[in-house]
Structure formats: structure tokens, C-alpha cells
């Protein structure tokens, strides 16, 4: 397959070379080496668009690799990717800038009592970089005969409502100028026809949302999102030795909510030991935040300035950075076919973050992404001769793998916090399955004129952040960030909220040009999609840029 061809036909097409999509490809090849599997991905190279904490529960990875790759744990790549096992697991409550309390014993007690919070125990899990994990899985898949191609951006799915099946996907046109005119290097986006289409493009993917809409899939509740901003910091020998390998910290409270100051945002900070004197430091904040001048990077700055964090990273060098959304809505927000309850429809399957398989009580979704890939690979193998039933078989295997059962244990956690805020919602969520399903708003509806009370005195340096994310797009291509109605920006948003997209976009894409908010720097975009879900007038659409654009994460 190449950019020059006009039509391609493949048996199984997987959109998205992340852990879910690659796990599906590996499982398929393991079950049937002759099946034709093609994985397309919009990133320039393996793992380039993958960012996570990450702490990985090992069970799913063993299930995927134990019978496919003999002695995989002994390979140099595995040792490099799976940095270490969690040996020191801390959950901190930060009531203020200088105070911290380790509440892991409370979490362990909750685990014994089988309360939702108890799932937040990470001892024995792997600390890893999802970008490196993805790159490694890509090598394994290629070694088994899977064709993994990068730089292919998919913009639409051909779905036939009459048959209820999809016939293929359409790649984006390449070589248009800023005004949409064809340049000399113009190549029309080809259609790739496929018998089975697996959508595994990550959180809030363009293709997934188009498919959900076209095929009439429904969610029981609106999807909720958070955004994570993360830095990889190289620290001194002394600081790293003090922090220690195998050490993970999850912190809640300061600087996004405290009993005294509010302001009541859901989320928290993370610190993971990444080996080679590197500590990953991040801040994850639910997009249902209220203050209109809030930027998650400001919260990251304050977190880094907290006495507990500062001792380990002060003077360190930020060597990589990035941002990504997480689907947090959980069990209620899984899109399903109303007729069959399948997570997909006939020959189209939704995997990993595209389906929203994140367990917010664990703060993890990577294991479920891999499980969904395994279920998809097996379901496809079992239904190659009758692809109308693939999505249902996939859903049956997901059930057998325990994915839904796990998601159900956390189904009321994030919803309750969204409804009542972290101070009331988190204690209330202990009631777990006895709670009703609450009616919640979309994240963008939650923005108010409130102000973030802990703004750092120094403006966050988004230019450096974007530079170390190594993001780039062709400068001449059409802007992929569409402000649908620019009059809303001026007439409604500026005076009331002060154009929050300018503040919260982690890459400084939005600017005011002659008093008109514009997506002025689209080439800086990190593909986090925050703007699409947090513009208070739901006025931004993220469309896919040309293939190979975006960040080039290596160790995120
Ligand atoms: Fe406001 Fe959205 Fe316009 Fe930005 S794009 S100024 S957030 S309405
Ligand atoms: Fe994220 Fe939107 Fe900014 Fe791109 S423009 S980095 S998708 S908030």
C-alpha cells in the first residue's frame, strides 16, 4: 500500500497503532498467521502520539505475549520498556503547599473492604512509557507479518446504513494549501476497503465519533474527559537515588482542590521513577473544571513547587513533555449498539480509549486496552466468514475477559464526583454500586466566570513545552482546528470568559489577533483535543491534519 495507489482492499484494517490496535493485530496473527492485517496510524513513527503515566497491570500483557513471544520478559526491549515493578506505592493527600500525608494505608484498607478506592493500589505493576511500549509492540507485530504503516491520517468511515456494515475508510487529502487549493504535491486521500475495521485511535478520535454517529451507537451517559500534562525531568544522581526506582506517587488535593481554598477540581498529580535519573511528573485535571482562566499547566507548575515534589526535581531538566486527554466517563459512557449491546456494529469494533475502557478507580486503562485488543483479535478470527457478527462476538469475549465487570465496579465514581465535586463526591462515591446514575453535564457546560485562585506568578512557558514535545505540521496545510462561528468568540465568549481556549491550550495554538480569537498556530498542536471538549460554546472542531503531523513522543 502506498500514497500513490488509488484503491486498496484489505481483510482486516486497524486504525491506530496504539496498545489496543497492536494487541488486536498480534492476537490475530497468533491465531491465524495467514490473515491479512494492516494497521494505519497518523503519527510519523511508532509511539509518537502515545502519552500516558504509565503504570501497567501485567496480566493482560502476559496473556498477549506469553504464547506469542517465548521468554519475552528476558529480551532487552522488554527490560527497557518495562522500567521496573512498583515497589514503593504512595498515595498522597496534599492539603496545602508544604504539607503532605501518605494515605496508602487507608487505600489498602479500602482494598480489603472491596471499596472502589481500594483499586488504587499499584504494588507489583510495571512502570513503563506507553510510547516505548507501543514501539515495542509494533516491532513484535511486524515480526509476525502485520503491515504497520505510519503517516496515514483517516478522516472518515464509509458506513452503509442499509446493510449496517462499513466498507472502508477514507484517508485525508494531502498537499492542499492553507486555503484548500491543490498544490503541486497534492494527493487525493484514497479509500481503503476492508472486511473488518477496528477503530483503536485513542481518546475522542475523529473516526470513532463519526462511526458512533453514523451507526447510531448510544452511550448511557455523556463521555467525560480529563487532560493530562506531563513532563519527563532528568534530575541529579542524589535526587534520583532519594526518590528511588520502582517508586510511584499519586497525589490529590493541592493545587486543584483543598478543604480550605477549594476550588474543587477533580484530578491530581503523579510522579513515576522512569530510570536513568528521570522522573515523570504530571498533572491530570477533569475537564469539568469551572474557572475560566484555568490552565492545567499552571496546576502542574504549582504541583512541582509543592515541598514534597520540589525536593526531588528542583534544578532538573525537562527533556520531554506533552498533553493528552483521557476518557473518564467509564461504564455508562461506553458506546453500544442499542440493538445488540455490542461495542461496535457488525464488522466495526471500538477498542481501548476509543471505547472508553478506563477504570477511574484504578486510574488505569492500559490493561483494558490490551484486553480489548486480545478480545478483538480472537473475535475477528472466529468470525472471518461471517463478519456481521464480529462486534457481538467481540463484546462476548470482552465480557468473558472481565472488562465490563471491572468497569462496573467503578461506574459511579467519576459520575458522582462530576455531580457533587471532589470534596463531597469522593467520599460519597464510597457507596459505589448503591448510588444511582446521576444526570451530568458535558464538560464544556461546566465552565463559569470563576477564577483559579492559585495562578502562578510566572506565565507557563508553552513554547518550550511544545518544543520538547517535538510537534510539527506542514506549515502550508489547511488549519485542522475549526472555530465554527467566530462571532460567538467576540460577542459572547471574550467579554464573559476571556477566550479560555487561549489559556488552556497547552501548546499556545489560540491567540487573539486584532481582538479576534483565532487558531493562529495550528502547527504547534499536540492533538490532545482539549479545545474540542472545553470551549464553553462547543465551538471548536478538531479535524485530522495530514499524516505524520503532531507530536513525536519518544518516552512519554
Ligand atoms: Fe471562546 Fe471557544 Fe471562541 Fe475560544 S473558540 S474564543 S473558547 S468561543
Ligand atoms: Fe490540544 Fe486543541 Fe491545543 Fe491542539 S489546539 S494542543 S488539540 S487544545
mmCIF file of C-alpha atoms in Angstrom, residues 288-417:
data_model
loop_
_atom_site.group_PDB
_atom_site.id
_atom_site.type_symbol
_atom_site.label_atom_id
_atom_site.label_comp_id
_atom_site.label_asym_id
_atom_site.label_seq_id
_atom_site.Cartn_x
_atom_site.Cartn_y
_atom_site.Cartn_z
ATOM 1 C CA UNK A 288 -15.375 19.708 34.122
ATOM 2 C CA UNK A 289 -13.336 22.432 35.837
ATOM 3 C CA UNK A 290 -15.141 25.722 36.496
ATOM 4 C CA UNK A 291 -12.574 28.577 36.417
ATOM 5 C CA UNK A 292 -12.434 30.233 33.013
ATOM 6 C CA UNK A 293 -8.801 31.310 33.409
ATOM 7 C CA UNK A 294 -7.560 27.836 34.352
ATOM 8 C CA UNK A 295 -4.680 26.156 32.560
ATOM 9 C CA UNK A 296 -3.660 22.635 33.692
ATOM 10 C CA UNK A 297 -0.044 23.655 33.116
ATOM 11 C CA UNK A 298 -0.430 26.261 35.888
ATOM 12 C CA UNK A 299 -1.554 23.463 38.193
ATOM 13 C CA UNK A 300 1.488 21.440 37.082
ATOM 14 C CA UNK A 301 3.722 24.390 37.979
ATOM 15 C CA UNK A 302 2.162 24.614 41.447
ATOM 16 C CA UNK A 303 2.435 20.853 41.925
ATOM 17 C CA UNK A 304 6.122 20.985 41.005
ATOM 18 C CA UNK A 305 6.540 23.745 43.579
ATOM 19 C CA UNK A 306 4.992 21.660 46.381
ATOM 20 C CA UNK A 307 7.575 20.870 49.054
ATOM 21 C CA UNK A 308 7.240 17.095 48.557
ATOM 22 C CA UNK A 309 7.754 17.249 44.780
ATOM 23 C CA UNK A 310 10.315 20.039 44.713
ATOM 24 C CA UNK A 311 12.889 18.144 46.776
ATOM 25 C CA UNK A 312 13.187 15.532 44.002
ATOM 26 C CA UNK A 313 13.100 17.707 40.875
ATOM 27 C CA UNK A 314 14.426 21.174 41.705
ATOM 28 C CA UNK A 315 17.114 22.133 39.190
ATOM 29 C CA UNK A 316 16.188 19.210 36.920
ATOM 30 C CA UNK A 317 15.954 19.479 33.144
ATOM 31 C CA UNK A 318 12.675 18.913 31.295
ATOM 32 C CA UNK A 319 13.727 16.647 28.439
ATOM 33 C CA UNK A 320 10.292 15.762 27.041
ATOM 34 C CA UNK A 321 6.717 16.961 27.555
ATOM 35 C CA UNK A 322 3.235 16.503 26.209
ATOM 36 C CA UNK A 323 -0.506 16.518 26.794
ATOM 37 C CA UNK A 324 -3.340 14.118 26.168
ATOM 38 C CA UNK A 325 -6.968 13.650 27.105
ATOM 39 C CA UNK A 326 -8.300 10.625 28.986
ATOM 40 C CA UNK A 327 -11.870 9.316 28.627
ATOM 41 C CA UNK A 328 -13.186 9.213 32.202
ATOM 42 C CA UNK A 329 -16.907 8.596 31.831
ATOM 43 C CA UNK A 330 -16.434 4.876 32.463
ATOM 44 C CA UNK A 331 -19.035 2.136 32.170
ATOM 45 C CA UNK A 332 -22.012 4.402 31.415
ATOM 46 C CA UNK A 333 -20.141 6.176 28.614
ATOM 47 C CA UNK A 334 -19.221 3.067 26.589
ATOM 48 C CA UNK A 335 -20.845 3.447 23.148
ATOM 49 C CA UNK A 336 -23.008 0.461 22.274
ATOM 50 C CA UNK A 337 -25.289 -0.734 19.534
ATOM 51 C CA UNK A 338 -28.807 -0.359 21.038
ATOM 52 C CA UNK A 339 -29.980 -3.493 19.214
ATOM 53 C CA UNK A 340 -27.256 -5.883 20.357
ATOM 54 C CA UNK A 341 -25.396 -4.056 23.128
ATOM 55 C CA UNK A 342 -22.196 -4.604 21.140
ATOM 56 C CA UNK A 343 -19.270 -2.182 21.447
ATOM 57 C CA UNK A 344 -19.311 -1.624 17.717
ATOM 58 C CA UNK A 345 -21.608 -2.795 14.990
ATOM 59 C CA UNK A 346 -21.347 -5.840 12.732
ATOM 60 C CA UNK A 347 -17.875 -5.535 11.139
ATOM 61 C CA UNK A 348 -16.653 -2.455 13.065
ATOM 62 C CA UNK A 349 -15.175 -2.673 16.564
ATOM 63 C CA UNK A 350 -14.265 0.037 19.065
ATOM 64 C CA UNK A 351 -11.218 -0.672 21.228
ATOM 65 C CA UNK A 352 -9.319 0.841 24.155
ATOM 66 C CA UNK A 353 -9.762 4.572 24.702
ATOM 67 C CA UNK A 354 -11.938 4.759 21.572
ATOM 68 C CA UNK A 355 -14.489 2.774 23.595
ATOM 69 C CA UNK A 356 -13.597 4.462 26.884
ATOM 70 C CA UNK A 357 -12.275 1.421 28.779
ATOM 71 C CA UNK A 358 -10.623 3.461 31.537
ATOM 72 C CA UNK A 359 -11.241 2.470 35.151
ATOM 73 C CA UNK A 360 -11.093 5.713 37.125
ATOM 74 C CA UNK A 361 -10.935 3.964 40.490
ATOM 75 C CA UNK A 362 -7.649 2.431 39.338
ATOM 76 C CA UNK A 363 -6.681 5.500 37.278
ATOM 77 C CA UNK A 364 -5.752 2.993 34.586
ATOM 78 C CA UNK A 365 -6.941 1.890 31.172
ATOM 79 C CA UNK A 366 -3.869 0.402 29.535
ATOM 80 C CA UNK A 367 -4.586 -3.153 30.712
ATOM 81 C CA UNK A 368 -8.139 -2.900 29.379
ATOM 82 C CA UNK A 369 -6.851 -1.503 26.081
ATOM 83 C CA UNK A 370 -4.685 -4.626 25.677
ATOM 84 C CA UNK A 371 -7.551 -6.882 26.814
ATOM 85 C CA UNK A 372 -9.826 -5.268 24.229
ATOM 86 C CA UNK A 373 -7.184 -5.912 21.553
ATOM 87 C CA UNK A 374 -6.973 -9.579 22.569
ATOM 88 C CA UNK A 375 -10.783 -9.898 22.508
ATOM 89 C CA UNK A 376 -10.951 -8.163 19.118
ATOM 90 C CA UNK A 377 -8.226 -10.346 17.591
ATOM 91 C CA UNK A 378 -9.911 -13.548 18.745
ATOM 92 C CA UNK A 379 -13.402 -12.393 17.751
ATOM 93 C CA UNK A 380 -12.209 -11.498 14.259
ATOM 94 C CA UNK A 381 -10.577 -14.890 13.835
ATOM 95 C CA UNK A 382 -13.757 -16.634 14.916
ATOM 96 C CA UNK A 383 -15.996 -14.644 12.551
ATOM 97 C CA UNK A 384 -13.914 -14.121 9.423
ATOM 98 C CA UNK A 385 -16.529 -15.981 7.413
ATOM 99 C CA UNK A 386 -19.449 -14.044 8.859
ATOM 100 C CA UNK A 387 -18.344 -10.529 9.662
ATOM 101 C CA UNK A 388 -21.876 -9.384 10.525
ATOM 102 C CA UNK A 389 -21.415 -10.943 13.936
ATOM 103 C CA UNK A 390 -17.891 -9.764 14.733
ATOM 104 C CA UNK A 391 -18.866 -6.879 17.039
ATOM 105 C CA UNK A 392 -21.204 -9.104 19.053
ATOM 106 C CA UNK A 393 -18.578 -11.822 19.389
ATOM 107 C CA UNK A 394 -16.029 -9.173 20.418
ATOM 108 C CA UNK A 395 -18.406 -7.970 23.127
ATOM 109 C CA UNK A 396 -18.961 -11.535 24.352
ATOM 110 C CA UNK A 397 -15.193 -12.035 24.664
ATOM 111 C CA UNK A 398 -14.817 -8.692 26.455
ATOM 112 C CA UNK A 399 -17.404 -9.906 28.954
ATOM 113 C CA UNK A 400 -15.585 -13.214 29.412
ATOM 114 C CA UNK A 401 -12.321 -11.344 29.946
ATOM 115 C CA UNK A 402 -13.944 -9.413 32.799
ATOM 116 C CA UNK A 403 -13.571 -5.980 31.236
ATOM 117 C CA UNK A 404 -17.179 -4.939 31.835
ATOM 118 C CA UNK A 405 -17.247 -6.454 35.313
ATOM 119 C CA UNK A 406 -14.222 -4.358 36.232
ATOM 120 C CA UNK A 407 -15.672 -1.235 34.641
ATOM 121 C CA UNK A 408 -18.894 -1.769 36.575
ATOM 122 C CA UNK A 409 -17.072 -1.681 39.912
ATOM 123 C CA UNK A 410 -16.105 1.916 39.135
ATOM 124 C CA UNK A 411 -19.204 3.018 37.280
ATOM 125 C CA UNK A 412 -20.457 5.550 39.809
ATOM 126 C CA UNK A 413 -17.117 7.004 40.906
ATOM 127 C CA UNK A 414 -16.413 9.684 38.299
ATOM 128 C CA UNK A 415 -20.095 10.420 37.760
ATOM 129 C CA UNK A 416 -20.565 11.164 41.463
ATOM 130 C CA UNK A 417 -17.535 13.431 41.566
#
